[in-house]
Amino acid sequence: MALVTSKEMFAKALNSDYAVGAFNVNNMEIIQGIVEAAQQENAPLILQVSAGARKYAKPAYLIKLVEAAIIDTGVDICLHLDHGEDFEICKKCVDDGFTSVMIDGSKHPFEENIRMTKEVVDYAHAHGVVVEAELGKLAGIEDAVNVSARDATFTVPEEAAEFVAKTGVDSLAVAIGTSHGAYKFKGEPKLDFDRLKEIHALIPETPLVLHGASTVLPEFVAKCNQYGGNIPGAQGVPEEMIREAAKHGVCKVNIDTDLRLAMTAEIRKFFVENPAEFDPRKYLGPARDAIRGMVAHKIKNVLGASGMR
Ligand code: G3H
Ligand code: 13P
Ligand code: ZN
């Protein structure tokens, strides 16, 4: 049991129908809920830390909590930096003991994205750490209705092949119509699967990553709203689309919003039903259970990763 890279996890997942869940973590209860679900389901696991999470919880706390989760459960964990915006933050995480970092140069021009990614790859690989990069911009399909708009936004398959060859990156996040948060589609949910298949055909050995992959399950949105929330018109990626993506090279599926909704719904319910309670353990405990339930559901029914550790 240890902190591990995603290398072996992805090698197993690449030519199979399942994907590894990458869940965002911000505090102890979230970490415990996720890791207990992975233990229960005997599933491979990536825990990811955003810049915002580092700022909120401080790196030392998050790293020690993840190490504690490994000791407590015996689950091997890949500890990953989510959306590193420059070399400095990636270097800090490598130096801190992360086993995987993402350099997100997607907002920069193609050549600059290659340069930034290569710089991180050189440093990370020299320290035994793997690297994820991103090409294309995450945006809902309605923002890219015509072909030229799509090419300007979504990942261009030929560029993906050139990018991977020039950077030596270990995995690549692609833009095919998903977006972050709880409002992913205005109308019918739609992903560009033809584009995904084309990318996978050109770089069949490169594990692909799907960001913005929460489903925004209606029952959790409804539960938030029932207990005083105000989250109208939220919509995510249907579960069958995640299962389909896993068949075409997607090895890593990023999930944060669904955890936030599960946790918030539970805490809102508790506060409404127990107005006299003020012991944080009374609502953070059920919130942790809700995280565990959500992650177990994802592993079993969406990622197909049960028993794949
Ligand atoms: O990529 C977005 C993740 O949901 C992390 O969100 O930057 O608010 O921590 P955050
Ligand atoms: P969601 O907002 O769909 O959960 O996506 C999270 C993500 O991509 C983190 O990098
Ligand atoms: Zn993301």
Coordinates of C-alpha atoms and ligand atoms in Angstrom, one line a residue:
M1 CA 0.0 0.0 0.0
A2 CA 1.4 3.3 -1.1
L3 CA 1.1 6.5 -3.1
V4 CA 1.4 5.3 -6.7
T5 CA 1.4 6.8 -10.2
S6 CA -1.5 6.2 -12.6
K7 CA 0.8 4.3 -15.0
E8 CA -0.4 0.8 -14.1
M9 CA -4.0 1.9 -13.6
F10 CA -4.1 3.4 -17.1
A11 CA -2.3 0.5 -18.7
K12 CA -5.0 -1.8 -17.5
A13 CA -7.9 0.5 -18.2
L14 CA -6.7 1.6 -21.7
N15 CA -7.9 -1.4 -23.7
S16 CA -10.9 -2.2 -21.6
D17 CA -14.4 -0.8 -21.0
Y18 CA -13.8 0.8 -17.6
A19 CA -12.2 4.0 -16.4
V20 CA -10.5 5.1 -13.3
G21 CA -12.4 7.7 -11.2
A22 CA -10.5 10.9 -10.3
F23 CA -12.2 12.6 -7.5
N24 CA -11.5 16.1 -6.2
V25 CA -10.7 16.4 -2.5
N26 CA -10.9 19.4 -0.1
N27 CA -11.1 18.0 3.4
M28 CA -11.0 15.0 5.7
E29 CA -14.6 13.8 5.3
I30 CA -14.4 14.0 1.5
I31 CA -11.1 12.0 1.5
Q32 CA -12.5 9.4 3.9
G33 CA -15.8 8.9 2.0
I34 CA -14.0 8.4 -1.4
V35 CA -11.3 6.1 -0.1
E36 CA -13.7 4.0 1.8
A37 CA -15.8 3.5 -1.3
A38 CA -12.7 2.5 -3.3
Q39 CA -11.8 0.1 -0.6
Q40 CA -15.3 -1.4 -0.5
E41 CA -15.4 -1.7 -4.3
N42 CA -11.7 -2.9 -4.7
A43 CA -11.3 -0.1 -7.3
P44 CA -8.3 1.8 -8.6
L45 CA -8.3 5.4 -7.3
I46 CA -7.0 8.9 -8.1
L47 CA -7.5 11.7 -5.7
Q48 CA -7.0 15.1 -7.1
V49 CA -6.2 18.5 -5.6
S50 CA -7.0 21.8 -7.3
A51 CA -5.2 25.1 -6.7
G52 CA -8.3 26.1 -4.8
A53 CA -8.2 23.0 -2.7
R54 CA -4.5 23.7 -1.9
K55 CA -5.3 27.2 -0.9
Y56 CA -8.3 26.1 1.2
A57 CA -6.9 23.1 3.1
K58 CA -3.1 23.7 2.7
P59 CA -1.0 21.1 0.9
A60 CA 0.5 19.6 4.1
Y61 CA -2.9 18.8 5.5
L62 CA -4.2 17.2 2.3
I63 CA -1.0 15.1 1.8
K64 CA -1.0 13.8 5.3
L65 CA -4.8 13.1 5.1
V66 CA -4.2 11.1 2.0
E67 CA -1.3 9.2 3.6
A68 CA -3.5 8.5 6.6
A69 CA -6.2 7.1 4.3
I70 CA -3.7 4.7 2.7
I71 CA -2.7 3.5 6.2
D72 CA -6.3 3.2 7.3
T73 CA -7.7 1.3 4.3
G74 CA -4.7 -0.3 2.5
V75 CA -5.8 1.3 -0.8
D76 CA -3.1 2.4 -3.2
I77 CA -3.8 6.0 -4.3
C78 CA -2.5 8.2 -7.1
L79 CA -2.3 11.8 -5.7
H80 CA -2.8 14.2 -8.6
L81 CA -2.6 18.0 -9.1
D82 CA -5.7 19.1 -11.0
H83 CA -5.4 22.0 -13.5
G84 CA -1.9 23.2 -12.6
E85 CA -1.6 26.5 -14.4
D86 CA 2.2 26.9 -14.6
F87 CA 5.5 25.1 -14.1
E88 CA 5.8 26.5 -10.5
I89 CA 2.7 24.8 -9.0
C90 CA 3.6 21.5 -10.8
K91 CA 7.1 21.6 -9.5
K92 CA 5.8 22.3 -5.9
C93 CA 3.5 19.3 -6.1
V94 CA 6.2 17.1 -7.5
D95 CA 8.6 18.2 -4.7
D96 CA 5.8 17.7 -2.1
G97 CA 5.4 14.0 -3.1
F98 CA 2.4 14.1 -5.5
T99 CA 2.6 11.1 -8.0
S100 CA 0.9 12.9 -10.9
V101 CA 0.4 16.5 -12.0
M102 CA -1.7 18.2 -14.6
I103 CA -0.2 21.1 -16.5
D104 CA -3.2 22.9 -18.0
G105 CA -1.9 25.0 -20.9
S106 CA -5.2 24.7 -22.8
K107 CA -5.8 28.5 -22.7
H108 CA -2.5 29.2 -24.4
P109 CA -1.6 28.9 -28.1
F110 CA -0.7 25.4 -29.3
E111 CA 3.1 26.0 -29.4
E112 CA 3.1 27.6 -25.9
N113 CA 1.0 24.7 -24.6
I114 CA 3.6 22.3 -26.0
R115 CA 6.5 24.3 -24.5
M116 CA 4.9 24.5 -21.0
T117 CA 3.9 20.8 -21.0
K118 CA 7.4 19.7 -22.1
E119 CA 9.0 21.7 -19.3
V120 CA 6.8 20.0 -16.7
V121 CA 7.2 16.5 -18.3
D122 CA 11.0 16.9 -18.2
Y123 CA 11.0 17.8 -14.5
A124 CA 8.2 15.4 -13.4
H125 CA 9.7 12.4 -15.2
A126 CA 13.1 13.0 -13.7
H127 CA 11.3 12.6 -10.3
G128 CA 9.2 9.6 -11.2
V129 CA 6.0 11.6 -11.5
V130 CA 3.5 11.3 -14.4
V131 CA 1.9 14.2 -16.3
E132 CA -1.5 15.0 -17.7
A133 CA -1.9 17.9 -20.2
E134 CA -5.0 19.4 -21.9
L135 CA -5.6 20.3 -25.5
G136 CA -8.8 22.1 -26.5
K137 CA -11.2 24.1 -24.4
L138 CA -13.9 22.7 -22.3
A139 CA -17.2 24.1 -23.5
G140 CA -20.7 22.9 -24.0
I141 CA -21.6 21.8 -27.5
E142 CA -24.1 24.7 -27.9
D143 CA -21.1 27.0 -27.7
A144 CA -19.6 25.4 -30.7
V145 CA -22.4 24.7 -33.1
N146 CA -20.6 24.9 -36.5
V147 CA -17.5 23.0 -37.6
S148 CA -15.0 25.9 -37.5
A149 CA -16.3 26.9 -34.0
R150 CA -15.9 23.3 -32.9
D151 CA -12.3 23.1 -34.2
A152 CA -11.5 26.3 -32.4
T153 CA -12.8 24.9 -29.2
F154 CA -12.7 21.1 -29.2
T155 CA -9.5 19.0 -29.5
V156 CA -8.3 18.6 -33.0
P157 CA -7.2 15.0 -33.5
E158 CA -4.1 15.7 -35.6
E159 CA -3.0 18.3 -33.1
A160 CA -3.4 15.8 -30.3
A161 CA -1.1 13.4 -32.1
E162 CA 1.5 16.1 -32.7
F163 CA 1.2 17.3 -29.1
V164 CA 1.7 13.9 -27.5
A165 CA 4.7 13.2 -29.8
K166 CA 6.4 16.5 -29.1
T167 CA 5.8 16.6 -25.3
G168 CA 6.0 12.9 -24.2
V169 CA 3.0 13.6 -21.9
D170 CA 1.6 10.5 -20.2
S171 CA -2.1 11.3 -20.6
L172 CA -4.2 13.9 -22.4
A173 CA -7.4 15.6 -21.4
V174 CA -9.6 16.2 -24.4
A175 CA -12.5 18.6 -25.1
I176 CA -15.5 16.9 -26.7
G177 CA -18.3 18.9 -25.2
T178 CA -18.1 18.5 -21.5
S179 CA -17.6 21.5 -19.1
H180 CA -17.1 22.0 -15.4
G181 CA -19.8 22.6 -12.9
A182 CA -23.5 21.9 -12.7
Y183 CA -24.7 23.6 -15.8
K184 CA -23.2 21.7 -18.7
F185 CA -25.9 21.7 -21.4
K186 CA -28.7 24.1 -22.1
G187 CA -30.6 21.6 -24.3
E188 CA -30.1 18.0 -25.0
P189 CA -26.8 16.6 -23.6
K190 CA -24.4 15.8 -26.5
L191 CA -20.7 14.8 -26.8
D192 CA -18.6 14.6 -29.9
F193 CA -17.9 10.8 -29.9
D194 CA -16.7 10.8 -33.5
R195 CA -14.0 13.2 -32.5
L196 CA -13.1 11.1 -29.5
K197 CA -12.8 8.0 -31.6
E198 CA -10.6 9.8 -34.1
I199 CA -8.3 11.0 -31.4
H200 CA -8.1 7.5 -29.9
A201 CA -7.3 6.0 -33.3
L202 CA -4.4 8.4 -33.8
I203 CA -2.9 8.0 -30.4
P204 CA -4.1 4.6 -29.2
E205 CA -1.4 4.2 -26.6
T206 CA -2.2 7.5 -24.8
P207 CA -4.8 7.3 -22.0
L208 CA -7.4 10.1 -22.5
V209 CA -9.0 12.1 -19.7
L210 CA -12.5 13.4 -19.5
H211 CA -12.9 16.5 -17.4
G212 CA -16.3 17.9 -16.5
A213 CA -17.7 14.4 -16.2
S214 CA -20.3 14.8 -13.4
T215 CA -23.8 13.6 -14.2
V216 CA -25.5 16.2 -11.9
L217 CA -28.0 13.5 -10.8
P218 CA -31.5 15.1 -10.7
E219 CA -32.4 13.5 -7.3
F220 CA -29.5 15.3 -5.6
V221 CA -30.3 18.6 -7.2
A222 CA -33.9 18.1 -6.2
K223 CA -32.9 17.2 -2.6
C224 CA -30.7 20.4 -2.4
N225 CA -33.7 22.5 -3.7
Q226 CA -36.2 20.7 -1.4
Y227 CA -34.2 21.7 1.6
G228 CA -33.7 25.4 0.8
G229 CA -31.2 25.3 -2.1
N230 CA -31.5 27.2 -5.3
I231 CA -29.9 25.3 -8.1
P232 CA -32.3 25.6 -11.1
G233 CA -31.8 24.0 -14.5
A234 CA -28.7 22.1 -13.6
Q235 CA -27.7 19.4 -16.0
G236 CA -24.7 17.1 -16.4
V237 CA -23.3 14.3 -18.6
P238 CA -25.7 11.3 -18.8
E239 CA -24.2 8.2 -17.2
E240 CA -24.4 6.1 -20.4
M241 CA -22.2 8.7 -22.1
I242 CA -19.4 8.2 -19.5
R243 CA -19.7 4.4 -20.1
E244 CA -19.4 5.0 -23.8
A245 CA -16.4 7.3 -23.4
A246 CA -14.6 4.6 -21.4
K247 CA -14.7 2.3 -24.4
H248 CA -12.8 4.8 -26.6
G249 CA -9.6 5.5 -24.8
V250 CA -10.9 7.5 -21.8
C251 CA -9.1 6.0 -18.8
K252 CA -9.6 8.9 -16.3
V253 CA -13.0 10.4 -15.5
N254 CA -12.9 13.6 -13.3
I255 CA -15.7 14.1 -10.8
D256 CA -16.1 17.0 -8.4
T257 CA -19.6 18.5 -8.8
D258 CA -21.4 15.3 -8.0
L259 CA -19.5 15.1 -4.7
R260 CA -20.4 18.6 -3.9
L261 CA -24.1 18.0 -4.6
A262 CA -24.2 14.8 -2.6
M263 CA -22.5 16.5 0.4
T264 CA -24.6 19.7 0.3
A265 CA -27.9 17.9 -0.1
E266 CA -27.2 15.8 3.0
I267 CA -26.1 18.8 5.1
R268 CA -29.1 20.9 4.0
K269 CA -31.5 18.1 4.9
F270 CA -29.8 17.7 8.3
F271 CA -30.1 21.4 9.1
V272 CA -33.8 21.6 8.1
E273 CA -34.7 18.4 10.1
N274 CA -32.5 19.1 13.1
P275 CA -32.5 22.9 13.8
A276 CA -31.4 22.4 17.4
E277 CA -28.2 20.5 16.6
F278 CA -24.9 22.2 16.4
D279 CA -22.3 19.4 16.7
P280 CA -20.5 19.4 13.3
R281 CA -19.9 15.6 13.6
K282 CA -23.7 15.2 13.4
Y283 CA -23.9 16.6 9.9
L284 CA -20.3 16.0 8.6
G285 CA -20.7 12.2 9.4
P286 CA -23.8 11.8 7.2
A287 CA -22.1 14.1 4.6
R288 CA -19.2 11.6 4.5
D289 CA -21.6 8.7 4.1
A290 CA -23.2 10.6 1.2
I291 CA -19.8 11.0 -0.5
R292 CA -19.1 7.2 0.1
G293 CA -22.4 6.3 -1.5
M294 CA -21.9 8.6 -4.5
V295 CA -18.4 7.3 -5.2
A296 CA -19.5 3.6 -4.8
H297 CA -22.3 4.3 -7.3
K298 CA -19.9 5.9 -9.8
I299 CA -17.4 3.0 -9.5
K300 CA -20.1 0.3 -9.9
N301 CA -22.5 1.8 -12.3
V302 CA -20.8 4.5 -14.3
L303 CA -17.0 3.7 -14.4
G304 CA -17.3 0.0 -14.3
A305 CA -14.2 -0.1 -12.1
S306 CA -15.4 -2.5 -9.3
G307 CA -12.9 -5.2 -8.7
M308 CA -10.3 -3.6 -11.1
R309 CA -7.6 -2.8 -8.5
Ligands
G3H1 O1 -11.8 21.7 -12.2 C1 -12.6 22.1 -11.3 C2 -12.7 21.3 -10.1 O2 -14.1 21.1 -9.9 C3 -12.0 22.0 -9.0 O3 -12.8 23.1 -8.6 O4 -11.1 24.9 -8.5 O5 -13.2 25.1 -7.2 O6 -11.4 23.5 -6.5 P1 -12.1 24.2 -7.6
13P2 P1 -17.2 18.3 -12.8 O1 -17.4 19.7 -12.5 O2 -18.1 17.8 -13.9 O3 -17.3 17.4 -11.6 O4 -15.7 18.1 -13.3 C1 -14.6 18.1 -12.4 C2 -13.3 18.2 -13.1 O5 -13.2 18.2 -14.3 C3 -12.1 18.5 -12.2 O6 -11.0 18.7 -13.0
ZN3 ZN -11.2 19.7 -14.8

